[in-house]
Coordinates of C-alpha atoms in Angstrom, one line a residue:
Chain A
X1 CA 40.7 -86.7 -183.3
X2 CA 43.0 -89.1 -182.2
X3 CA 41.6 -92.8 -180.5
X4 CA 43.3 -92.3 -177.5
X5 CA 41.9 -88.5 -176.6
X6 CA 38.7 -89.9 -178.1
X7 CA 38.3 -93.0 -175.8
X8 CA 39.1 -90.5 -173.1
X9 CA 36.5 -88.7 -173.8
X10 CA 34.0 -91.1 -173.9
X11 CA 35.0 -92.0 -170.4
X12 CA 34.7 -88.8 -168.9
X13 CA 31.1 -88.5 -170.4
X14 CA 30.7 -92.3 -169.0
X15 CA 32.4 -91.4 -165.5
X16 CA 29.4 -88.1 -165.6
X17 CA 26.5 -89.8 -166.1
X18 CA 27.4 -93.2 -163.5
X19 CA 28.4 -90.4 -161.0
X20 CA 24.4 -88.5 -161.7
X21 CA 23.0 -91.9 -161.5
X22 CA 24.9 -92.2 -158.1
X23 CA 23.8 -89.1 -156.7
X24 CA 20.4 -89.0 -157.3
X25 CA 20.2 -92.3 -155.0
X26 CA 20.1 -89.8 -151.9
X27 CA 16.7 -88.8 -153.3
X28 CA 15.3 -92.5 -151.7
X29 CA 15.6 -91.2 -148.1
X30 CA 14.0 -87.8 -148.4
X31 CA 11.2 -89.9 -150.1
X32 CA 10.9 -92.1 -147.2
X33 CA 11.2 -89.0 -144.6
X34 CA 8.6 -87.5 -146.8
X35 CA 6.4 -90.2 -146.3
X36 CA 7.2 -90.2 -142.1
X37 CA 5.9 -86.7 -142.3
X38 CA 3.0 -87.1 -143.8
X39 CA 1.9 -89.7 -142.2
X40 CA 2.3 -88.5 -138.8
X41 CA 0.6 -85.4 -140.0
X42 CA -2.3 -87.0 -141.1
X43 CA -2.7 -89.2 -137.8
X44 CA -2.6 -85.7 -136.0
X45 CA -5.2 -84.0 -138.0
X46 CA -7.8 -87.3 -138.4
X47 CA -7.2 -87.1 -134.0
X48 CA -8.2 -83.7 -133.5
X49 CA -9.4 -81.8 -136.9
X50 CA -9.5 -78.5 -134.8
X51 CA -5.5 -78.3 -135.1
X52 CA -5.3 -78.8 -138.7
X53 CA -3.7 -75.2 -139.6
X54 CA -1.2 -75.3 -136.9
X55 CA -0.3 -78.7 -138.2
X56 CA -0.2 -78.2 -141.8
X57 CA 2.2 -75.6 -141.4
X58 CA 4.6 -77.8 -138.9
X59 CA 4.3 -80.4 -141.9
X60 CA 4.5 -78.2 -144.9
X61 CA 7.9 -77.2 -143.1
X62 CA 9.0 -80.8 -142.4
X63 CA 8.5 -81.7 -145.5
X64 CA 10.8 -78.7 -147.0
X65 CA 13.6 -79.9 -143.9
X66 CA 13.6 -83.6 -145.7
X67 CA 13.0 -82.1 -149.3
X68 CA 15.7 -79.9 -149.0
X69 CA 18.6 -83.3 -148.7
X70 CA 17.1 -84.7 -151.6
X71 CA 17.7 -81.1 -153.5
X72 CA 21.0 -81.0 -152.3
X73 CA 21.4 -84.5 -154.3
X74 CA 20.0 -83.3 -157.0
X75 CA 21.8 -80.3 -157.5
X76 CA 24.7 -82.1 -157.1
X77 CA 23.6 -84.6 -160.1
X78 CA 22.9 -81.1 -162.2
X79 CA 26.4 -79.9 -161.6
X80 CA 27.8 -83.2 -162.4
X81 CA 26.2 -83.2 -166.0
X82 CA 25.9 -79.9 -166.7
X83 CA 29.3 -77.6 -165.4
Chain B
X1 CA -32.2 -63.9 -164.0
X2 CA -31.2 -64.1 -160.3
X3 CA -28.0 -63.9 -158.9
X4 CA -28.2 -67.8 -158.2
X5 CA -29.2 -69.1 -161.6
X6 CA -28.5 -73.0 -161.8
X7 CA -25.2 -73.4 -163.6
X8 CA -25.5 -73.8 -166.9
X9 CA -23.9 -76.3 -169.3
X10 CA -21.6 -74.0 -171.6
X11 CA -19.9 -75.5 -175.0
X12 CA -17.7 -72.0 -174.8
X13 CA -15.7 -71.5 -178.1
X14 CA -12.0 -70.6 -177.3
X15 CA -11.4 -73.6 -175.4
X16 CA -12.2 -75.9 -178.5
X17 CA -10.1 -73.2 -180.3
X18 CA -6.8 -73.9 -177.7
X19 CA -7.6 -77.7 -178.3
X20 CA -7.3 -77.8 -181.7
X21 CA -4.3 -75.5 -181.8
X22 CA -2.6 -78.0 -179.1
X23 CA -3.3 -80.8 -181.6
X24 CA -2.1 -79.0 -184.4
X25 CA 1.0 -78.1 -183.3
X26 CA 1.4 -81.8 -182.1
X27 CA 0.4 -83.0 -185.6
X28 CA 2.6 -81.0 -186.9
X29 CA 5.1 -81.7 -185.1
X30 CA 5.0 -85.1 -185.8
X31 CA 4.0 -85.3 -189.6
X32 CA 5.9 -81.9 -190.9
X33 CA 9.2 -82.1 -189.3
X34 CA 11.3 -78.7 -189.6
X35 CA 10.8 -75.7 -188.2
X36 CA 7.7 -77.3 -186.3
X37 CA 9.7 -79.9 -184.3
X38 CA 10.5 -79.1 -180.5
X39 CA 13.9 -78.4 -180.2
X40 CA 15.7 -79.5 -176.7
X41 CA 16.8 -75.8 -175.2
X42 CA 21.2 -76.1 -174.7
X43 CA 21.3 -76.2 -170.6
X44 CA 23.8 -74.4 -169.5
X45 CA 24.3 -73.7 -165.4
X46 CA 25.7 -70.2 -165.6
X47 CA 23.1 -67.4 -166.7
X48 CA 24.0 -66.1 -169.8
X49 CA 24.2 -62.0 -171.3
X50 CA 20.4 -61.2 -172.4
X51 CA 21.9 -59.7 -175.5
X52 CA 25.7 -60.0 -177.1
X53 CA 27.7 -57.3 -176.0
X54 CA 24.7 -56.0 -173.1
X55 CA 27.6 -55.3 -170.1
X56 CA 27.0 -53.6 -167.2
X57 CA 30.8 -53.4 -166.3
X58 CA 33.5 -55.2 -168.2
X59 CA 33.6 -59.0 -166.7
X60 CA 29.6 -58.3 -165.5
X61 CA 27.1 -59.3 -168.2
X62 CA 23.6 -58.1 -167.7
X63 CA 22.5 -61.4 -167.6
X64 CA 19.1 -63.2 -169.0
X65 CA 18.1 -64.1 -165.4
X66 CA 18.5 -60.6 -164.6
X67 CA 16.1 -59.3 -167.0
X68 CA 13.1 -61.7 -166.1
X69 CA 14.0 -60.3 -162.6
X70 CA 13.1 -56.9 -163.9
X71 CA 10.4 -57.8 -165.8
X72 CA 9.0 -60.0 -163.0
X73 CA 9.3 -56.8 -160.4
X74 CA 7.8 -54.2 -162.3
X75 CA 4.5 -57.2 -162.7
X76 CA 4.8 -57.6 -159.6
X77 CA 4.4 -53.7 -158.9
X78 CA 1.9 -53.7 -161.4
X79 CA -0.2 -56.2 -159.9
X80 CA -0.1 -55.4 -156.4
X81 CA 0.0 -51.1 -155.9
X82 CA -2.4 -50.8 -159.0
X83 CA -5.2 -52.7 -157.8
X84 CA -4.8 -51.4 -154.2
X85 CA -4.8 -47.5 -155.6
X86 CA -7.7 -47.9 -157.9
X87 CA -9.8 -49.2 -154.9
X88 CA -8.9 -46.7 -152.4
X89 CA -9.1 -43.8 -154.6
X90 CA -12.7 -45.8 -155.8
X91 CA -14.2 -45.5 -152.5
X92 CA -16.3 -48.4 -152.4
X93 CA -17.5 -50.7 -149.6
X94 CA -16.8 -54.2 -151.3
X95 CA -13.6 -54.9 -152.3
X96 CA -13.7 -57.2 -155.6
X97 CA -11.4 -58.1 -158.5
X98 CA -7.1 -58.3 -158.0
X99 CA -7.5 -56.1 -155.0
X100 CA -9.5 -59.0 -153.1
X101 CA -6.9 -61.5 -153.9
X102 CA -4.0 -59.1 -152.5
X103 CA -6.1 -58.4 -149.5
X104 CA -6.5 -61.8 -148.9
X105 CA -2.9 -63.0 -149.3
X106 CA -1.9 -60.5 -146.8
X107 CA -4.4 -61.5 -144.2
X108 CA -3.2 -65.4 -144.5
X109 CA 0.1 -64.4 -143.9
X110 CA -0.8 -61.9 -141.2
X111 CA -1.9 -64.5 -139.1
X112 CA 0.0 -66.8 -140.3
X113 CA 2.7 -64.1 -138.7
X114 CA 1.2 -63.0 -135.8
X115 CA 0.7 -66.7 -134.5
X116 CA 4.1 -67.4 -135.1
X117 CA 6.2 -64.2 -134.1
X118 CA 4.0 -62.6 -131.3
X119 CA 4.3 -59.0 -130.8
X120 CA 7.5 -59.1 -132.9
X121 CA 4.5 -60.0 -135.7
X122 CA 4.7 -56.1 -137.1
X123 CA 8.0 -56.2 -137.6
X124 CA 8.8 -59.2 -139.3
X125 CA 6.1 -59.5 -141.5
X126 CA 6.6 -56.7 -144.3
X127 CA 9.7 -59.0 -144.3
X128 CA 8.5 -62.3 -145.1
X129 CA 5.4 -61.3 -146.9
X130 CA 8.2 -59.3 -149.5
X131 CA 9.8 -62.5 -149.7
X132 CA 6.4 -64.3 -150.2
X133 CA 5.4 -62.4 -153.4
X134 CA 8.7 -61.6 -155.3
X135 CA 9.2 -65.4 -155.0
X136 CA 6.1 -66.3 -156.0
X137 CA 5.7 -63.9 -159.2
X138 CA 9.4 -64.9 -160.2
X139 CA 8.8 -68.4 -160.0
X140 CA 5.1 -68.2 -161.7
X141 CA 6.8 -65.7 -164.4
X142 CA 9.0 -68.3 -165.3
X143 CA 6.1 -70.4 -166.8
X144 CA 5.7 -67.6 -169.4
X145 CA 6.5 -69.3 -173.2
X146 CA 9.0 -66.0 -173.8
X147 CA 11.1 -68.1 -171.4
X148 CA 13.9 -70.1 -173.0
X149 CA 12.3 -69.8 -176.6
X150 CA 13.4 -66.4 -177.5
X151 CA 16.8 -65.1 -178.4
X152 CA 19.5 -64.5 -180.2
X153 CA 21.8 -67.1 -181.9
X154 CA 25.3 -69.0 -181.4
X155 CA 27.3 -71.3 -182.9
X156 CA 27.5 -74.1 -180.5
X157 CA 30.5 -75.8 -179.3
X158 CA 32.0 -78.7 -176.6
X159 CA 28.9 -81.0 -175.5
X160 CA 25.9 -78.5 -176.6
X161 CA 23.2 -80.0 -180.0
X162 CA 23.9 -77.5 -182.7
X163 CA 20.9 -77.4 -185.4
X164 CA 20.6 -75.4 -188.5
X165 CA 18.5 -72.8 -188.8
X166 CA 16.3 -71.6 -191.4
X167 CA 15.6 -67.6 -191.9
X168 CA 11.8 -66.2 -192.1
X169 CA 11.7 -62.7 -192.4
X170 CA 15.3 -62.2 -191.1
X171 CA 14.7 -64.1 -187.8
X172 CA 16.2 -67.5 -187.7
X173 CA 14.4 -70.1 -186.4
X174 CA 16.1 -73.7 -185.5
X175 CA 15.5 -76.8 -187.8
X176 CA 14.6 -79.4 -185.5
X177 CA 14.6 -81.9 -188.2
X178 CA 18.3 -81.1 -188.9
X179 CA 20.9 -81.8 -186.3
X180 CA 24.7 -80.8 -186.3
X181 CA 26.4 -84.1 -186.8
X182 CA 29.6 -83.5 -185.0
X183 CA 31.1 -86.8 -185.6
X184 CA 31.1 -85.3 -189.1
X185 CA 32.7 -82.4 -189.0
X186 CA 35.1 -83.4 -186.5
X187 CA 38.0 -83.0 -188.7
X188 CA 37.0 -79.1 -189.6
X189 CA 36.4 -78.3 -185.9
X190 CA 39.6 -79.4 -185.0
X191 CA 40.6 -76.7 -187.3
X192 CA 38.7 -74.2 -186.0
X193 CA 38.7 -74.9 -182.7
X194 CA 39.9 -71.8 -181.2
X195 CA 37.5 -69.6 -181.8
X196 CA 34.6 -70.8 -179.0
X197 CA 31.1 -68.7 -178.3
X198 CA 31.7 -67.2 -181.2
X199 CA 27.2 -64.8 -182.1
X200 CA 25.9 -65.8 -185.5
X201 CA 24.9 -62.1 -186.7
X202 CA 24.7 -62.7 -190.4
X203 CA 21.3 -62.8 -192.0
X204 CA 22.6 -66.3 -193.7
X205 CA 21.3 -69.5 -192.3
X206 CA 23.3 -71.0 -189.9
X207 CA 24.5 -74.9 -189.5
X208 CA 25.3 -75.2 -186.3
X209 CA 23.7 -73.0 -184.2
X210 CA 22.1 -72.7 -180.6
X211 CA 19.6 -70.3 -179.1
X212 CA 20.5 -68.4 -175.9
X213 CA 17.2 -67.3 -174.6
X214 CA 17.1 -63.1 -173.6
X215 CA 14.7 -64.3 -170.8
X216 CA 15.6 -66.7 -168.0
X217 CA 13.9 -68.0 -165.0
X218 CA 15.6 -66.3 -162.6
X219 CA 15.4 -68.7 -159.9
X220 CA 17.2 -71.1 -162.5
X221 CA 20.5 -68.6 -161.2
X222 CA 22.3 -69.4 -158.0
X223 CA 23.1 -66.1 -157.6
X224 CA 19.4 -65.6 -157.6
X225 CA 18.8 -67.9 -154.8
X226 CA 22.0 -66.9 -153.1
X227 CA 21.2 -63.5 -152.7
X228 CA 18.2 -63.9 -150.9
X229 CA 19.1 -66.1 -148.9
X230 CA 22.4 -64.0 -147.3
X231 CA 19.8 -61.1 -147.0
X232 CA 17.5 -62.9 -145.4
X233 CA 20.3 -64.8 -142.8
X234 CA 21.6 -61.2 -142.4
X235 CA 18.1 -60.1 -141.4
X236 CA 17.8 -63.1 -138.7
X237 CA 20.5 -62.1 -137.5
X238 CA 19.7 -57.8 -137.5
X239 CA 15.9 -59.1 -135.4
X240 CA 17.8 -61.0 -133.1
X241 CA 20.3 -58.0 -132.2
X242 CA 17.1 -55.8 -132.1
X243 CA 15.2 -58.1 -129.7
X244 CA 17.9 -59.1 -127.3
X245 CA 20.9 -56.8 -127.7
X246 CA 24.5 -57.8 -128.1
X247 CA 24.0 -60.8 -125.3
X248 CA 22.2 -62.4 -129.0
X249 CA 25.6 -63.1 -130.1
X250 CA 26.1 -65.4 -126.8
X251 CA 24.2 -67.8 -128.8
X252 CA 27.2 -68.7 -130.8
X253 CA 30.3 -67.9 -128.8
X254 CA 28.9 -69.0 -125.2
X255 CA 31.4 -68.1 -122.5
X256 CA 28.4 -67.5 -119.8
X257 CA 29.1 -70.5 -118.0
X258 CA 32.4 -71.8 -118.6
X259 CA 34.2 -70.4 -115.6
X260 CA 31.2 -71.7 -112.9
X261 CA 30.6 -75.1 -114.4
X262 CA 34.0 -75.8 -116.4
X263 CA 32.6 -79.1 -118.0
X264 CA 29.3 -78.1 -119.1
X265 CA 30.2 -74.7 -119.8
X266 CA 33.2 -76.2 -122.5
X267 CA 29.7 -78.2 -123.7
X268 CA 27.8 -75.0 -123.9
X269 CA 30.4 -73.5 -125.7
X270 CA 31.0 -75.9 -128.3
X271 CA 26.9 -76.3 -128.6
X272 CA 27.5 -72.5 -129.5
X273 CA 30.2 -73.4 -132.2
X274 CA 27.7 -76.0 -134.0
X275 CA 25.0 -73.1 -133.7
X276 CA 27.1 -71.0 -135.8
X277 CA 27.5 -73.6 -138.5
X278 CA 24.1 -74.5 -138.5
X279 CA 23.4 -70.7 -139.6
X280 CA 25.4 -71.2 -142.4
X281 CA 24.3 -74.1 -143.3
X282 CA 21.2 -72.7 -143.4
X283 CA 22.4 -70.1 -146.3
X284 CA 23.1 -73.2 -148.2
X285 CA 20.0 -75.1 -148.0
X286 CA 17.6 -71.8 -148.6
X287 CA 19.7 -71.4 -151.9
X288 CA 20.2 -74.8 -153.2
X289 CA 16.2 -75.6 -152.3
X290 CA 14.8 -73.2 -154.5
X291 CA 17.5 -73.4 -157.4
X292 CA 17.9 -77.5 -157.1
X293 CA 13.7 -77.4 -157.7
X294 CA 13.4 -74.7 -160.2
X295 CA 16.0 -75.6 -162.0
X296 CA 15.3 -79.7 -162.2
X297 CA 11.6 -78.3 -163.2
X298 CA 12.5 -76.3 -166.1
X299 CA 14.8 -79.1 -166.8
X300 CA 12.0 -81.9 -166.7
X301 CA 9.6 -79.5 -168.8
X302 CA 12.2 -79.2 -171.8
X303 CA 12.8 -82.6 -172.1
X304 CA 9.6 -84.3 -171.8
X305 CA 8.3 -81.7 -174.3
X306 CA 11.3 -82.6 -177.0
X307 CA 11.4 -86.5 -176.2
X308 CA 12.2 -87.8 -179.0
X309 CA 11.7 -91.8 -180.2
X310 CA 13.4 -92.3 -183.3
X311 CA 12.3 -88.9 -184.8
X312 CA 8.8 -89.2 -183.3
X313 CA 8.1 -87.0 -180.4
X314 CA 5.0 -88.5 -178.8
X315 CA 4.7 -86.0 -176.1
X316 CA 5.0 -82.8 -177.6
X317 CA 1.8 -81.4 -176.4
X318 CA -1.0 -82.3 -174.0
X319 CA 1.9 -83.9 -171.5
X320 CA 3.7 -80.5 -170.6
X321 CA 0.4 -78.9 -170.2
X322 CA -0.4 -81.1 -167.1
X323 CA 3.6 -80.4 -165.8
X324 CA 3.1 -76.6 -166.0
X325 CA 0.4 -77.4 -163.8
X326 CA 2.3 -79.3 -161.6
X327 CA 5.2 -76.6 -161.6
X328 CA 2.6 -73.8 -161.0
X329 CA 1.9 -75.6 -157.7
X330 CA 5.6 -76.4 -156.5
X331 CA 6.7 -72.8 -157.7
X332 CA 3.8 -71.9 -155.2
X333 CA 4.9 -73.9 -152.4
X334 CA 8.4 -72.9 -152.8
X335 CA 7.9 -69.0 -152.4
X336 CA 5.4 -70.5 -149.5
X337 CA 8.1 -72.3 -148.1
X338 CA 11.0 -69.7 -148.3
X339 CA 9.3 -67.4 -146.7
X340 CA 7.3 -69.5 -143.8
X341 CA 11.4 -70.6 -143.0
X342 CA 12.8 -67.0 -143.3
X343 CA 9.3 -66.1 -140.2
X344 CA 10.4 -68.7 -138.0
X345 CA 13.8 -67.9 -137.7
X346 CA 13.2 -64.7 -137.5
X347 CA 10.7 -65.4 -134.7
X348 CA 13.2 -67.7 -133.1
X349 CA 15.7 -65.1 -133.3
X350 CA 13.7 -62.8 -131.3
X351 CA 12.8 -65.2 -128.2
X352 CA 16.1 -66.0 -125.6
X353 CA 17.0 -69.3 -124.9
X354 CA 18.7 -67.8 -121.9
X355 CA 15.5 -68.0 -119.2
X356 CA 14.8 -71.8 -120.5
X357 CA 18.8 -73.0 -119.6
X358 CA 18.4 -71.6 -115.7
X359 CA 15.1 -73.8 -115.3
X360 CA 16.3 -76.8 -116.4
X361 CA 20.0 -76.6 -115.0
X362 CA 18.2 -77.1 -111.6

């Protein structure tokens, strides 16, 4: 293999795994939204207990709405190293 | 004995049996080397053909995904009709056993249905309870050690670790102590480079070789994912038809008000517009959700189970065993949230926004 298609190489591998790095930053918010949802969810249910069903399902579905951003980074990491 | 005897302390004897296997395998993982050592599966996006040459239709390889499907469905039918027959047909008064647990998955979601969708419950919930439990027996299915171990061999090629392979009764089984070095043979693969994906189907052991696995956790395929997502945005769509009639579709092109009120009808129009985008958006995030978190699970199991320091693989057993738990649970909540997002739009679908806009326009 010849130095210059080599070192080109090795920069395109380099490029891919800076640019999955990069992507999976979006993964920090959905954390933090996460964490929002939760927490308000757990202020509701210590307030009234008797609403706990209704509210586990609202936050079980929050959490897949903020989830689902930090999937869409992660995907996009996957297709980065691995297409 | 009663029927409440105090617990007992039991020392049972296959659990100390699954210990010591555990701690075999990761002693002998460690110490022997070889055919023992945990070999990183080759990830590859794409599914791949279960078997060489298996085609449904030239260009349209049965695929590995395709086959756990299958196998996952007919489970699934297994676990579900069986149980229910044998108790009906049995006659008894108290339900017990697999037919208890179906009967109680269907009640949860019943009202977990009717509290969400109203009188439009009986219709959307064969629906979403479908969903519920193909989801979930695919996704538990995929925890099944067949998965990603077994199948046939290739010589690998571009940025895939080849290893040799070393023949036991005419299956070949990879060398994890032996690596392709590439950097090596660079010089003969240069040669050889046109022939790519070429199957390895001669009983001699192979150098550079990969495993494609014959069974493949299918929601580890976007097409997987895809699918049931487009039926299920296609469904939405069918309820809301059924419920409201063709005035549904003045959700998304809105030209109600746009002679009376030009402004705010132009607004309501374009509000219709980002409606229409929002439901296919929503396409996208139902498939990318459940492949993005099957996929980055069977990811994260294959490589903490082959890390390797230095040719030491310290968490070769006893780690993955508490990540298939974890991946048990979040292949759980996924079928639990696919199909709890699949009821409510379904029961938005069915309910007019059309009575809400007159009340507040005054």
């Amino acid at each position: 293999m010849e130095f210059n298609e080599l070192f080109r190489e090795t920069m395109i591998q380099v490029a891919r795994y800076l640019g999955a790095g990069l992507a999976v930053i979006g993964v920090a918010g959905a954390g933090a939204g996460i964490g929002i949802v939760v927490g308000g969810a757990v202020q509701a249910m210590a307030r009234n207990p008797d609403y706990t069903p209704t509210i586990q399902t609202n936050m079980i579905l929050g959490i897949a709405f903020a989830e689902a951003v930090a999937i869409y980074a992660l995907a996009v990491a996957l297709i980065i190293l691995f297409v | 004995m009663s029927a409440h005897a105090t617990p007992q302390r039991r020392f049972g004897f296959w659990r100390w049996v699954w210990l010591g296997l555990m701690i075999l395998g990761g002693v002998l993982a460690w110490y022997v080397g070889g055919i023992w050592k945990a070999v990183p599966p080759a990830v590859v996006l794409p599914a791949e053909p279960a078997w060489p040459g298996l085609y449904l239709a030239p260009g349209l390889p049965f695929t590995n995904t395709m086959l756990s499907v299958l196998v996952a469905s007919l489970l699934l039918f297994a676990l579900t009709v069986i149980p229910v027959q044998v108790y009906v047909r049995s006659g008894r008064e108290v339900p017990s056993g697999l037919y208890q647990l179906v009967e109680m998955a269907v009640e949860f979601f019943w009202n977990t249905t009717q509290s969400a969708a109203g009188k439009w419950a009986r219709r959307i919930f064969p629906f979403t309870m479908t969903i519920f439990l193909y989801v979930l027996i695919v996704n538990l299915f995929k925890l099944v050690p067949i998965h990603e171990t077994i199948g046939y061999t290739k010589i690998a090629h571009g940025n895939i670790q080849g290893y040799a392979t070393v023949v036991v009764g005419g299956v070949h089984l990879l060398d994890g102590s032996r690596p392709y070095d590439a950097a090596a043979h660079a010089a003969e693969e240069g040669a050889a480079h046109g022939e790519e994906s070429e199957y390895w189907h001669s009983p001699e052991p192979c150098e550079n070789c990969e495993i494609v696995p014959t069974f493949r956790g299918a929601a580890t395929d976007l097409n997987f994912t895809a699918s049931l997502a487009l039926i299920t945005m296609l469904m939405v769509q069918v309820f809301g038809v059924w419920a409201l009639g063709p005035g549904y579709f003045t959700k998304f092109i809105n030209l109600r008000t746009i002679i009376s009120k030009p402004f705010f009808g132009l607004m309501d129009f374009i509000v219709g517009l980002l409606e229409l985008i929002s439901e296919i958006a929503k396409i996208l995030s139902f498939s990318l959700r459940l492949f993005g978190v099957i996929f980055a699970g069977t990811l994260l199991l294959s490589i903490v189970s082959t890390l390797s320091f230095g040719g030491v693989q310290p968490t070769v057993f006893f780690v993955p065993g508490l990540l298939v738990g974890l991946e048990l649970f979040v292949g759980i909540i996924q079928a639990y949230v696919f199909s709890t997002l699949a009821l409510t739009f379904m029961s938005q679908a069915t309910v007019s926004h059309h009575g809400d806009e007159h009340s507040e326009a005054h």
